[in-house]
Amino acid sequence: MRQVKQLRRILLKSTLVLTFLASANPARIKAEDSQSNGSIEERYLLEAANRERMQRGLQPLHRDPALARAAAFHARQMADHEDISHEFPGEPDLAARASTAGVRFSLVSENVAEGPEPAVIQGMWMESEGHRENLLDPNVNAAGIAIVERDGQLFAVEDFASIVEDLTLDQQEATVATLIESSGIPVANRLAAQAAEAAIQAARQTCTLSTGSTGSRKPWFVMRYTAASLTALPTPLQTRISTGKYHQAAVGACASPASSSFTAYNIAVLLYP
């Protein structure tokens, strides 16, 4: 079963009204390229988010540099427009921005806001149900935060993502093969015989199909699945393996469609008697 990938978008604007001297000062980004951990203001927002998460027993988020670049791009757009939005005319959407920045993700979400200081922005996000849900989402593990200042106002972007580890197709197959072997079933990917190579090629080709399987030897069970993590086998596959009816397996991995900004592992497992 293919997993559904989610994209949530929420924005917030400060209701505080401040009076500023008229000026034409250009937008000034708070994070300098030389600051690997972001600006003081950005670090404040990340630390504040992690305090809220840890108080609720959730894992803290790590700063992802590529995700921070995507956030910085959009923060500059907001400052240039002197407005907040998740996408301005002619600008790529959130998923495309993150992908272009080099982020490999299975889920991405975003909070944006305008306010006079980071503490006010953090408070607004926590008081807004949708923003709070993004910040406390147990399914994300990384954040990219950017703040741009224009005329005394801060334009803040907080991007969250579930980062997918960059594994080659061979590495993906080896990882799944290890899980299957731990259940006591030999896996063709570990064998050097010619018949084993034929089973591996059949699994790889089967991974690219929507239904059915390839190869001269027909498997008794075929499972194709998409996952953001390869730490465990899908429950239906575990159930099949536990029946004791299968005595050999083959694993094939294939690439995601080039048109998708989202990243996931696409796996096919063939079980033989």
PDB file of C-alpha atoms in Angstrom:
ATOM      1  CA  MET A   1       0.000   0.000   0.000  1.00  0.00           C
ATOM      2  CA  ARG A   2       1.386   3.401  -0.947  1.00  0.00           C
ATOM      3  CA  GLN A   3       1.527   5.809   1.958  1.00  0.00           C
ATOM      4  CA  VAL A   4      -0.190   9.187   1.585  1.00  0.00           C
ATOM      5  CA  LYS A   5       2.191  12.100   1.972  1.00  0.00           C
ATOM      6  CA  GLN A   6       0.891  15.207   3.623  1.00  0.00           C
ATOM      7  CA  LEU A   7       1.538  18.914   3.063  1.00  0.00           C
ATOM      8  CA  ARG A   8       0.115  21.380   5.571  1.00  0.00           C
ATOM      9  CA  ARG A   9       0.267  25.165   5.211  1.00  0.00           C
ATOM     10  CA  ILE A  10      -0.541  27.694   7.897  1.00  0.00           C
ATOM     11  CA  LEU A  11       0.227  31.400   8.231  1.00  0.00           C
ATOM     12  CA  LEU A  12      -0.096  33.992  10.961  1.00  0.00           C
ATOM     13  CA  LYS A  13       0.327  37.752  11.152  1.00  0.00           C
ATOM     14  CA  SER A  14       0.936  39.760  14.285  1.00  0.00           C
ATOM     15  CA  THR A  15      -2.003  41.921  15.360  1.00  0.00           C
ATOM     16  CA  LEU A  16       0.322  44.305  17.172  1.00  0.00           C
ATOM     17  CA  VAL A  17       0.354  47.730  15.537  1.00  0.00           C
ATOM     18  CA  LEU A  18       3.689  49.546  15.710  1.00  0.00           C
ATOM     19  CA  THR A  19       4.638  52.970  14.379  1.00  0.00           C
ATOM     20  CA  PHE A  20       7.870  53.220  12.412  1.00  0.00           C
ATOM     21  CA  LEU A  21       9.701  56.075  10.742  1.00  0.00           C
ATOM     22  CA  ALA A  22       9.164  55.989   6.996  1.00  0.00           C
ATOM     23  CA  SER A  23      12.195  54.475   5.315  1.00  0.00           C
ATOM     24  CA  ALA A  24      13.275  52.555   2.255  1.00  0.00           C
ATOM     25  CA  ASN A  25      15.549  50.144   4.077  1.00  0.00           C
ATOM     26  CA  PRO A  26      15.839  46.871   2.115  1.00  0.00           C
ATOM     27  CA  ALA A  27      14.979  43.558   3.737  1.00  0.00           C
ATOM     28  CA  ARG A  28      17.780  42.274   5.925  1.00  0.00           C
ATOM     29  CA  ILE A  29      18.071  38.572   6.549  1.00  0.00           C
ATOM     30  CA  LYS A  30      19.019  37.702  10.098  1.00  0.00           C
ATOM     31  CA  ALA A  31      21.000  34.583   9.218  1.00  0.00           C
ATOM     32  CA  GLU A  32      24.374  35.113   7.588  1.00  0.00           C
ATOM     33  CA  ASP A  33      25.725  32.399   5.285  1.00  0.00           C
ATOM     34  CA  SER A  34      28.771  32.053   7.533  1.00  0.00           C
ATOM     35  CA  GLN A  35      26.621  31.227  10.574  1.00  0.00           C
ATOM     36  CA  SER A  36      26.181  27.470  10.340  1.00  0.00           C
ATOM     37  CA  ASN A  37      23.675  27.414  13.197  1.00  0.00           C
ATOM     38  CA  GLY A  38      21.600  30.407  12.089  1.00  0.00           C
ATOM     39  CA  SER A  39      21.141  33.799  13.715  1.00  0.00           C
ATOM     40  CA  ILE A  40      20.447  34.359  17.401  1.00  0.00           C
ATOM     41  CA  GLU A  41      16.783  34.972  16.623  1.00  0.00           C
ATOM     42  CA  GLU A  42      16.495  31.779  14.581  1.00  0.00           C
ATOM     43  CA  ARG A  43      18.251  29.726  17.233  1.00  0.00           C
ATOM     44  CA  TYR A  44      15.801  31.136  19.771  1.00  0.00           C
ATOM     45  CA  LEU A  45      12.827  29.879  17.764  1.00  0.00           C
ATOM     46  CA  LEU A  46      14.355  26.411  17.332  1.00  0.00           C
ATOM     47  CA  GLU A  47      15.201  26.153  21.024  1.00  0.00           C
ATOM     48  CA  ALA A  48      11.717  27.360  21.956  1.00  0.00           C
ATOM     49  CA  ALA A  49      10.125  24.768  19.670  1.00  0.00           C
ATOM     50  CA  ASN A  50      12.248  21.995  21.153  1.00  0.00           C
ATOM     51  CA  ARG A  51      11.384  23.027  24.704  1.00  0.00           C
ATOM     52  CA  GLU A  52       7.697  22.693  23.860  1.00  0.00           C
ATOM     53  CA  ARG A  53       8.278  19.305  22.218  1.00  0.00           C
ATOM     54  CA  MET A  54      10.406  17.893  25.017  1.00  0.00           C
ATOM     55  CA  GLN A  55       7.894  19.008  27.640  1.00  0.00           C
ATOM     56  CA  ARG A  56       5.411  16.745  25.866  1.00  0.00           C
ATOM     57  CA  GLY A  57       7.765  13.797  25.497  1.00  0.00           C
ATOM     58  CA  LEU A  58       8.454  14.431  21.808  1.00  0.00           C
ATOM     59  CA  GLN A  59      11.843  14.126  20.156  1.00  0.00           C
ATOM     60  CA  PRO A  60      13.634  17.465  19.581  1.00  0.00           C
ATOM     61  CA  LEU A  61      14.130  18.720  16.042  1.00  0.00           C
ATOM     62  CA  HIS A  62      17.557  19.110  14.495  1.00  0.00           C
ATOM     63  CA  ARG A  63      18.395  22.048  12.254  1.00  0.00           C
ATOM     64  CA  ASP A  64      18.627  20.965   8.639  1.00  0.00           C
ATOM     65  CA  PRO A  65      20.801  23.392   6.603  1.00  0.00           C
ATOM     66  CA  ALA A  66      19.024  22.638   3.312  1.00  0.00           C
ATOM     67  CA  LEU A  67      15.617  23.171   4.908  1.00  0.00           C
ATOM     68  CA  ALA A  68      16.918  26.427   6.402  1.00  0.00           C
ATOM     69  CA  ARG A  69      17.902  27.569   2.895  1.00  0.00           C
ATOM     70  CA  ALA A  70      14.372  26.884   1.678  1.00  0.00           C
ATOM     71  CA  ALA A  71      12.963  28.854   4.626  1.00  0.00           C
ATOM     72  CA  ALA A  72      15.358  31.745   3.970  1.00  0.00           C
ATOM     73  CA  PHE A  73      14.298  31.945   0.325  1.00  0.00           C
ATOM     74  CA  HIS A  74      10.648  32.275   1.304  1.00  0.00           C
ATOM     75  CA  ALA A  75      11.343  34.672   4.186  1.00  0.00           C
ATOM     76  CA  ARG A  76      12.998  37.020   1.703  1.00  0.00           C
ATOM     77  CA  GLN A  77       9.964  36.757  -0.539  1.00  0.00           C
ATOM     78  CA  MET A  78       7.680  37.751   2.329  1.00  0.00           C
ATOM     79  CA  ALA A  79       9.879  40.687   3.274  1.00  0.00           C
ATOM     80  CA  ASP A  80      10.045  41.857  -0.347  1.00  0.00           C
ATOM     81  CA  HIS A  81       6.251  41.711  -0.579  1.00  0.00           C
ATOM     82  CA  GLU A  82       5.842  43.125   2.941  1.00  0.00           C
ATOM     83  CA  ASP A  83       3.204  40.469   3.480  1.00  0.00           C
ATOM     84  CA  ILE A  84       2.906  36.870   4.626  1.00  0.00           C
ATOM     85  CA  SER A  85       1.823  33.957   2.496  1.00  0.00           C
ATOM     86  CA  HIS A  86       2.868  30.390   1.804  1.00  0.00           C
ATOM     87  CA  GLU A  87       3.252  31.084  -1.887  1.00  0.00           C
ATOM     88  CA  PHE A  88       3.450  34.294  -3.880  1.00  0.00           C
ATOM     89  CA  PRO A  89       2.633  34.543  -7.603  1.00  0.00           C
ATOM     90  CA  GLY A  90       5.448  32.988  -9.622  1.00  0.00           C
ATOM     91  CA  GLU A  91       7.037  31.371  -6.555  1.00  0.00           C
ATOM     92  CA  PRO A  92       7.421  27.562  -6.241  1.00  0.00           C
ATOM     93  CA  ASP A  93       5.258  25.922  -3.585  1.00  0.00           C
ATOM     94  CA  LEU A  94       6.657  24.664  -0.285  1.00  0.00           C
ATOM     95  CA  ALA A  95       7.420  21.131  -1.497  1.00  0.00           C
ATOM     96  CA  ALA A  96       9.210  22.408  -4.590  1.00  0.00           C
ATOM     97  CA  ARG A  97      11.222  24.957  -2.579  1.00  0.00           C
ATOM     98  CA  ALA A  98      12.392  22.278  -0.149  1.00  0.00           C
ATOM     99  CA  SER A  99      13.243  19.839  -2.923  1.00  0.00           C
ATOM    100  CA  THR A 100      15.159  22.480  -4.901  1.00  0.00           C
ATOM    101  CA  ALA A 101      17.159  23.330  -1.769  1.00  0.00           C
ATOM    102  CA  GLY A 102      18.267  19.698  -1.564  1.00  0.00           C
ATOM    103  CA  VAL A 103      15.945  18.405   1.158  1.00  0.00           C
ATOM    104  CA  ARG A 104      14.909  14.727   0.926  1.00  0.00           C
ATOM    105  CA  PHE A 105      11.596  14.470   2.742  1.00  0.00           C
ATOM    106  CA  SER A 106       8.444  12.385   2.997  1.00  0.00           C
ATOM    107  CA  LEU A 107       6.449  15.092   4.796  1.00  0.00           C
ATOM    108  CA  VAL A 108       6.848  18.863   4.939  1.00  0.00           C
ATOM    109  CA  SER A 109       4.870  21.629   6.646  1.00  0.00           C
ATOM    110  CA  GLU A 110       5.315  25.322   7.298  1.00  0.00           C
ATOM    111  CA  ASN A 111       4.531  28.130   9.743  1.00  0.00           C
ATOM    112  CA  VAL A 112       4.948  31.750   8.665  1.00  0.00           C
ATOM    113  CA  ALA A 113       4.419  34.927  10.647  1.00  0.00           C
ATOM    114  CA  GLU A 114       5.172  38.636  10.885  1.00  0.00           C
ATOM    115  CA  GLY A 115       5.921  40.229  14.220  1.00  0.00           C
ATOM    116  CA  PRO A 116       8.167  42.618  16.156  1.00  0.00           C
ATOM    117  CA  GLU A 117      10.356  40.008  17.888  1.00  0.00           C
ATOM    118  CA  PRO A 118      10.918  36.232  18.063  1.00  0.00           C
ATOM    119  CA  ALA A 119       9.221  35.786  21.447  1.00  0.00           C
ATOM    120  CA  VAL A 120       6.012  37.344  20.117  1.00  0.00           C
ATOM    121  CA  ILE A 121       6.118  35.152  17.016  1.00  0.00           C
ATOM    122  CA  GLN A 122       6.684  32.002  19.082  1.00  0.00           C
ATOM    123  CA  GLY A 123       3.784  32.953  21.336  1.00  0.00           C
ATOM    124  CA  MET A 124       1.456  33.463  18.385  1.00  0.00           C
ATOM    125  CA  TRP A 125       2.400  30.107  16.888  1.00  0.00           C
ATOM    126  CA  MET A 126       1.749  28.308  20.166  1.00  0.00           C
ATOM    127  CA  GLU A 127      -1.608  30.061  20.620  1.00  0.00           C
ATOM    128  CA  SER A 128      -2.781  29.050  17.135  1.00  0.00           C
ATOM    129  CA  GLU A 129      -4.048  25.468  16.912  1.00  0.00           C
ATOM    130  CA  GLY A 130      -2.794  24.809  13.393  1.00  0.00           C
ATOM    131  CA  HIS A 131       0.662  26.295  13.992  1.00  0.00           C
ATOM    132  CA  ARG A 132       0.971  24.429  17.278  1.00  0.00           C
ATOM    133  CA  GLU A 133       0.103  21.150  15.548  1.00  0.00           C
ATOM    134  CA  ASN A 134       2.862  21.714  12.993  1.00  0.00           C
ATOM    135  CA  LEU A 135       5.387  22.552  15.689  1.00  0.00           C
ATOM    136  CA  LEU A 136       4.441  19.540  17.832  1.00  0.00           C
ATOM    137  CA  ASP A 137       3.990  17.046  14.988  1.00  0.00           C
ATOM    138  CA  PRO A 138       5.608  13.757  16.160  1.00  0.00           C
ATOM    139  CA  ASN A 139       6.165  12.734  12.532  1.00  0.00           C
ATOM    140  CA  VAL A 140       8.717  15.468  11.743  1.00  0.00           C
ATOM    141  CA  ASN A 141      12.355  15.324  12.806  1.00  0.00           C
ATOM    142  CA  ALA A 142      13.947  18.429  11.293  1.00  0.00           C
ATOM    143  CA  ALA A 143      13.389  22.154  11.068  1.00  0.00           C
ATOM    144  CA  GLY A 144      14.666  25.015   8.961  1.00  0.00           C
ATOM    145  CA  ILE A 145      14.030  28.475  10.361  1.00  0.00           C
ATOM    146  CA  ALA A 146      14.689  31.859   8.781  1.00  0.00           C
ATOM    147  CA  ILE A 147      13.991  35.437   9.834  1.00  0.00           C
ATOM    148  CA  VAL A 148      14.242  38.486   7.594  1.00  0.00           C
ATOM    149  CA  GLU A 149      13.914  42.018   8.995  1.00  0.00           C
ATOM    150  CA  ARG A 150      12.349  44.858   7.049  1.00  0.00           C
ATOM    151  CA  ASP A 151      11.587  48.269   8.513  1.00  0.00           C
ATOM    152  CA  GLY A 152      11.729  46.883  12.049  1.00  0.00           C
ATOM    153  CA  GLN A 153       9.357  43.986  11.411  1.00  0.00           C
ATOM    154  CA  LEU A 154      10.470  40.362  11.393  1.00  0.00           C
ATOM    155  CA  PHE A 155       9.234  38.015   8.687  1.00  0.00           C
ATOM    156  CA  ALA A 156       9.642  34.480  10.003  1.00  0.00           C
ATOM    157  CA  VAL A 157       9.421  31.103   8.278  1.00  0.00           C
ATOM    158  CA  GLU A 158       9.528  27.825  10.156  1.00  0.00           C
ATOM    159  CA  ASP A 159       9.694  24.766   7.883  1.00  0.00           C
ATOM    160  CA  PHE A 160       9.344  21.258   9.302  1.00  0.00           C
ATOM    161  CA  ALA A 161      10.097  17.967   7.571  1.00  0.00           C
ATOM    162  CA  SER A 162      10.450  14.259   8.000  1.00  0.00           C
ATOM    163  CA  ILE A 163      13.909  13.766   6.507  1.00  0.00           C
ATOM    164  CA  VAL A 164      14.509  10.635   4.454  1.00  0.00           C
ATOM    165  CA  GLU A 165      18.017   9.154   4.621  1.00  0.00           C
ATOM    166  CA  ASP A 166      19.839   9.183   1.284  1.00  0.00           C
ATOM    167  CA  LEU A 167      20.365   5.492   0.421  1.00  0.00           C
ATOM    168  CA  THR A 168      21.281   3.945  -2.915  1.00  0.00           C
ATOM    169  CA  LEU A 169      18.950   1.308  -4.370  1.00  0.00           C
ATOM    170  CA  ASP A 170      21.485  -1.385  -3.424  1.00  0.00           C
ATOM    171  CA  GLN A 171      21.583  -0.086   0.149  1.00  0.00           C
ATOM    172  CA  GLN A 172      17.793  -0.081   0.341  1.00  0.00           C
ATOM    173  CA  GLU A 173      17.644  -3.684  -0.842  1.00  0.00           C
ATOM    174  CA  ALA A 174      20.347  -4.753   1.602  1.00  0.00           C
ATOM    175  CA  THR A 175      18.527  -3.119   4.520  1.00  0.00           C
ATOM    176  CA  VAL A 176      15.231  -4.854   3.756  1.00  0.00           C
ATOM    177  CA  ALA A 177      17.020  -8.160   3.079  1.00  0.00           C
ATOM    178  CA  THR A 178      18.542  -8.027   6.554  1.00  0.00           C
ATOM    179  CA  LEU A 179      15.108  -7.596   8.123  1.00  0.00           C
ATOM    180  CA  ILE A 180      13.718 -10.552   6.183  1.00  0.00           C
ATOM    181  CA  GLU A 181      16.704 -12.753   7.014  1.00  0.00           C
ATOM    182  CA  SER A 182      16.166 -12.052  10.705  1.00  0.00           C
ATOM    183  CA  SER A 183      12.822 -13.843  10.287  1.00  0.00           C
ATOM    184  CA  GLY A 184      14.622 -16.984   9.096  1.00  0.00           C
ATOM    185  CA  ILE A 185      13.973 -16.747   5.342  1.00  0.00           C
ATOM    186  CA  PRO A 186      16.972 -16.824   2.954  1.00  0.00           C
ATOM    187  CA  VAL A 187      17.059 -13.813   0.625  1.00  0.00           C
ATOM    188  CA  ALA A 188      18.259 -14.066  -2.964  1.00  0.00           C
ATOM    189  CA  ASN A 189      20.057 -10.733  -2.641  1.00  0.00           C
ATOM    190  CA  ARG A 190      22.565 -12.417  -0.331  1.00  0.00           C
ATOM    191  CA  LEU A 191      23.298 -15.321  -2.711  1.00  0.00           C
ATOM    192  CA  ALA A 192      25.609 -15.496  -5.713  1.00  0.00           C
ATOM    193  CA  ALA A 193      23.831 -18.205  -7.704  1.00  0.00           C
ATOM    194  CA  GLN A 194      22.494 -17.466 -11.192  1.00  0.00           C
ATOM    195  CA  ALA A 195      18.963 -18.314 -10.085  1.00  0.00           C
ATOM    196  CA  ALA A 196      19.296 -15.807  -7.266  1.00  0.00           C
ATOM    197  CA  GLU A 197      20.343 -13.060  -9.699  1.00  0.00           C
ATOM    198  CA  ALA A 198      17.281 -13.800 -11.825  1.00  0.00           C
ATOM    199  CA  ALA A 199      15.044 -13.436  -8.754  1.00  0.00           C
ATOM    200  CA  ILE A 200      16.677 -10.119  -7.841  1.00  0.00           C
ATOM    201  CA  GLN A 201      16.127  -8.734 -11.343  1.00  0.00           C
ATOM    202  CA  ALA A 202      12.519  -9.911 -11.223  1.00  0.00           C
ATOM    203  CA  ALA A 203      12.015  -8.104  -7.905  1.00  0.00           C
ATOM    204  CA  ARG A 204      13.538  -4.897  -9.262  1.00  0.00           C
ATOM    205  CA  GLN A 205      11.351  -4.940 -12.351  1.00  0.00           C
ATOM    206  CA  THR A 206       8.299  -5.825 -10.267  1.00  0.00           C
ATOM    207  CA  CYS A 207       8.966  -2.743  -8.132  1.00  0.00           C
ATOM    208  CA  THR A 208       8.332  -0.542 -11.177  1.00  0.00           C
ATOM    209  CA  LEU A 209       4.962  -2.176 -11.938  1.00  0.00           C
ATOM    210  CA  SER A 210       1.608  -1.218 -10.489  1.00  0.00           C
ATOM    211  CA  THR A 211       0.352  -4.816 -10.481  1.00  0.00           C
ATOM    212  CA  GLY A 212       1.636  -8.334 -11.111  1.00  0.00           C
ATOM    213  CA  SER A 213       5.245  -9.521 -11.235  1.00  0.00           C
ATOM    214  CA  THR A 214       7.937 -10.463 -13.749  1.00  0.00           C
ATOM    215  CA  GLY A 215      10.314 -13.376 -14.053  1.00  0.00           C
ATOM    216  CA  SER A 216      10.000 -17.002 -15.138  1.00  0.00           C
ATOM    217  CA  ARG A 217       9.564 -18.208 -11.569  1.00  0.00           C
ATOM    218  CA  LYS A 218       6.277 -17.025 -10.149  1.00  0.00           C
ATOM    219  CA  PRO A 219       6.248 -15.951  -6.496  1.00  0.00           C
ATOM    220  CA  TRP A 220       3.478 -17.041  -4.172  1.00  0.00           C
ATOM    221  CA  PHE A 221       3.216 -13.573  -2.683  1.00  0.00           C
ATOM    222  CA  VAL A 222       4.171 -10.106  -3.946  1.00  0.00           C
ATOM    223  CA  MET A 223       4.218  -6.944  -1.901  1.00  0.00           C
ATOM    224  CA  ARG A 224       5.061  -3.481  -3.154  1.00  0.00           C
ATOM    225  CA  TYR A 225       5.242  -0.701  -0.611  1.00  0.00           C
ATOM    226  CA  THR A 226       6.440   2.845  -0.172  1.00  0.00           C
ATOM    227  CA  ALA A 227       8.035   3.951   3.101  1.00  0.00           C
ATOM    228  CA  ALA A 228       9.905   6.889   4.570  1.00  0.00           C
ATOM    229  CA  SER A 229      11.906   4.547   6.806  1.00  0.00           C
ATOM    230  CA  LEU A 230      13.278   1.026   6.398  1.00  0.00           C
ATOM    231  CA  THR A 231      13.637   0.214  10.079  1.00  0.00           C
ATOM    232  CA  ALA A 232      10.807  -2.348  10.028  1.00  0.00           C
ATOM    233  CA  LEU A 233       8.849  -4.460   7.569  1.00  0.00           C
ATOM    234  CA  PRO A 234       5.197  -3.578   6.909  1.00  0.00           C
ATOM    235  CA  THR A 235       2.827  -5.521   9.168  1.00  0.00           C
ATOM    236  CA  PRO A 236       1.104  -7.397   6.300  1.00  0.00           C
ATOM    237  CA  LEU A 237       4.501  -8.618   5.088  1.00  0.00           C
ATOM    238  CA  GLN A 238       5.519  -9.687   8.585  1.00  0.00           C
ATOM    239  CA  THR A 239       2.256 -11.606   8.872  1.00  0.00           C
ATOM    240  CA  ARG A 240       2.881 -13.455   5.617  1.00  0.00           C
ATOM    241  CA  ILE A 241       6.435 -14.357   6.586  1.00  0.00           C
ATOM    242  CA  SER A 242       5.290 -15.684   9.960  1.00  0.00           C
ATOM    243  CA  THR A 243       3.026 -18.318   8.324  1.00  0.00           C
ATOM    244  CA  GLY A 244       6.050 -20.504   7.574  1.00  0.00           C
ATOM    245  CA  LYS A 245       4.871 -21.161   3.992  1.00  0.00           C
ATOM    246  CA  TYR A 246       7.703 -19.252   2.356  1.00  0.00           C
ATOM    247  CA  HIS A 247      11.323 -20.399   2.118  1.00  0.00           C
ATOM    248  CA  GLN A 248      12.973 -17.818  -0.104  1.00  0.00           C
ATOM    249  CA  ALA A 249      12.594 -14.109  -0.816  1.00  0.00           C
ATOM    250  CA  ALA A 250      13.895 -11.524  -3.235  1.00  0.00           C
ATOM    251  CA  VAL A 251      13.988  -7.767  -2.696  1.00  0.00           C
ATOM    252  CA  GLY A 252      13.939  -5.081  -5.368  1.00  0.00           C
ATOM    253  CA  ALA A 253      14.094  -1.287  -5.004  1.00  0.00           C
ATOM    254  CA  CYS A 254      13.181   1.320  -7.601  1.00  0.00           C
ATOM    255  CA  ALA A 255      13.317   5.093  -7.865  1.00  0.00           C
ATOM    256  CA  SER A 256      10.459   7.476  -7.119  1.00  0.00           C
ATOM    257  CA  PRO A 257       8.860   9.322 -10.050  1.00  0.00           C
ATOM    258  CA  ALA A 258      11.068  12.208 -11.152  1.00  0.00           C
ATOM    259  CA  SER A 259       8.055  14.534 -11.096  1.00  0.00           C
ATOM    260  CA  SER A 260       7.565  14.163  -7.317  1.00  0.00           C
ATOM    261  CA  SER A 261       9.161  16.554  -4.825  1.00  0.00           C
ATOM    262  CA  PHE A 262       8.632  14.016  -2.061  1.00  0.00           C
ATOM    263  CA  THR A 263      11.149  11.278  -1.352  1.00  0.00           C
ATOM    264  CA  ALA A 264      10.397   7.732  -0.277  1.00  0.00           C
ATOM    265  CA  TYR A 265      11.735   4.214  -0.599  1.00  0.00           C
ATOM    266  CA  ASN A 266       9.886   2.078  -3.142  1.00  0.00           C
ATOM    267  CA  ILE A 267      10.313  -1.615  -2.398  1.00  0.00           C
ATOM    268  CA  ALA A 268       9.053  -4.894  -3.853  1.00  0.00           C
ATOM    269  CA  VAL A 269       9.360  -8.176  -1.952  1.00  0.00           C
ATOM    270  CA  LEU A 270       8.738 -11.519  -3.667  1.00  0.00           C
ATOM    271  CA  LEU A 271       8.126 -14.577  -1.481  1.00  0.00           C
ATOM    272  CA  TYR A 272       8.653 -18.062  -2.863  1.00  0.00           C
ATOM    273  CA  PRO A 273       7.740 -21.526  -1.475  1.00  0.00           C
TER     274      PRO A 273
END
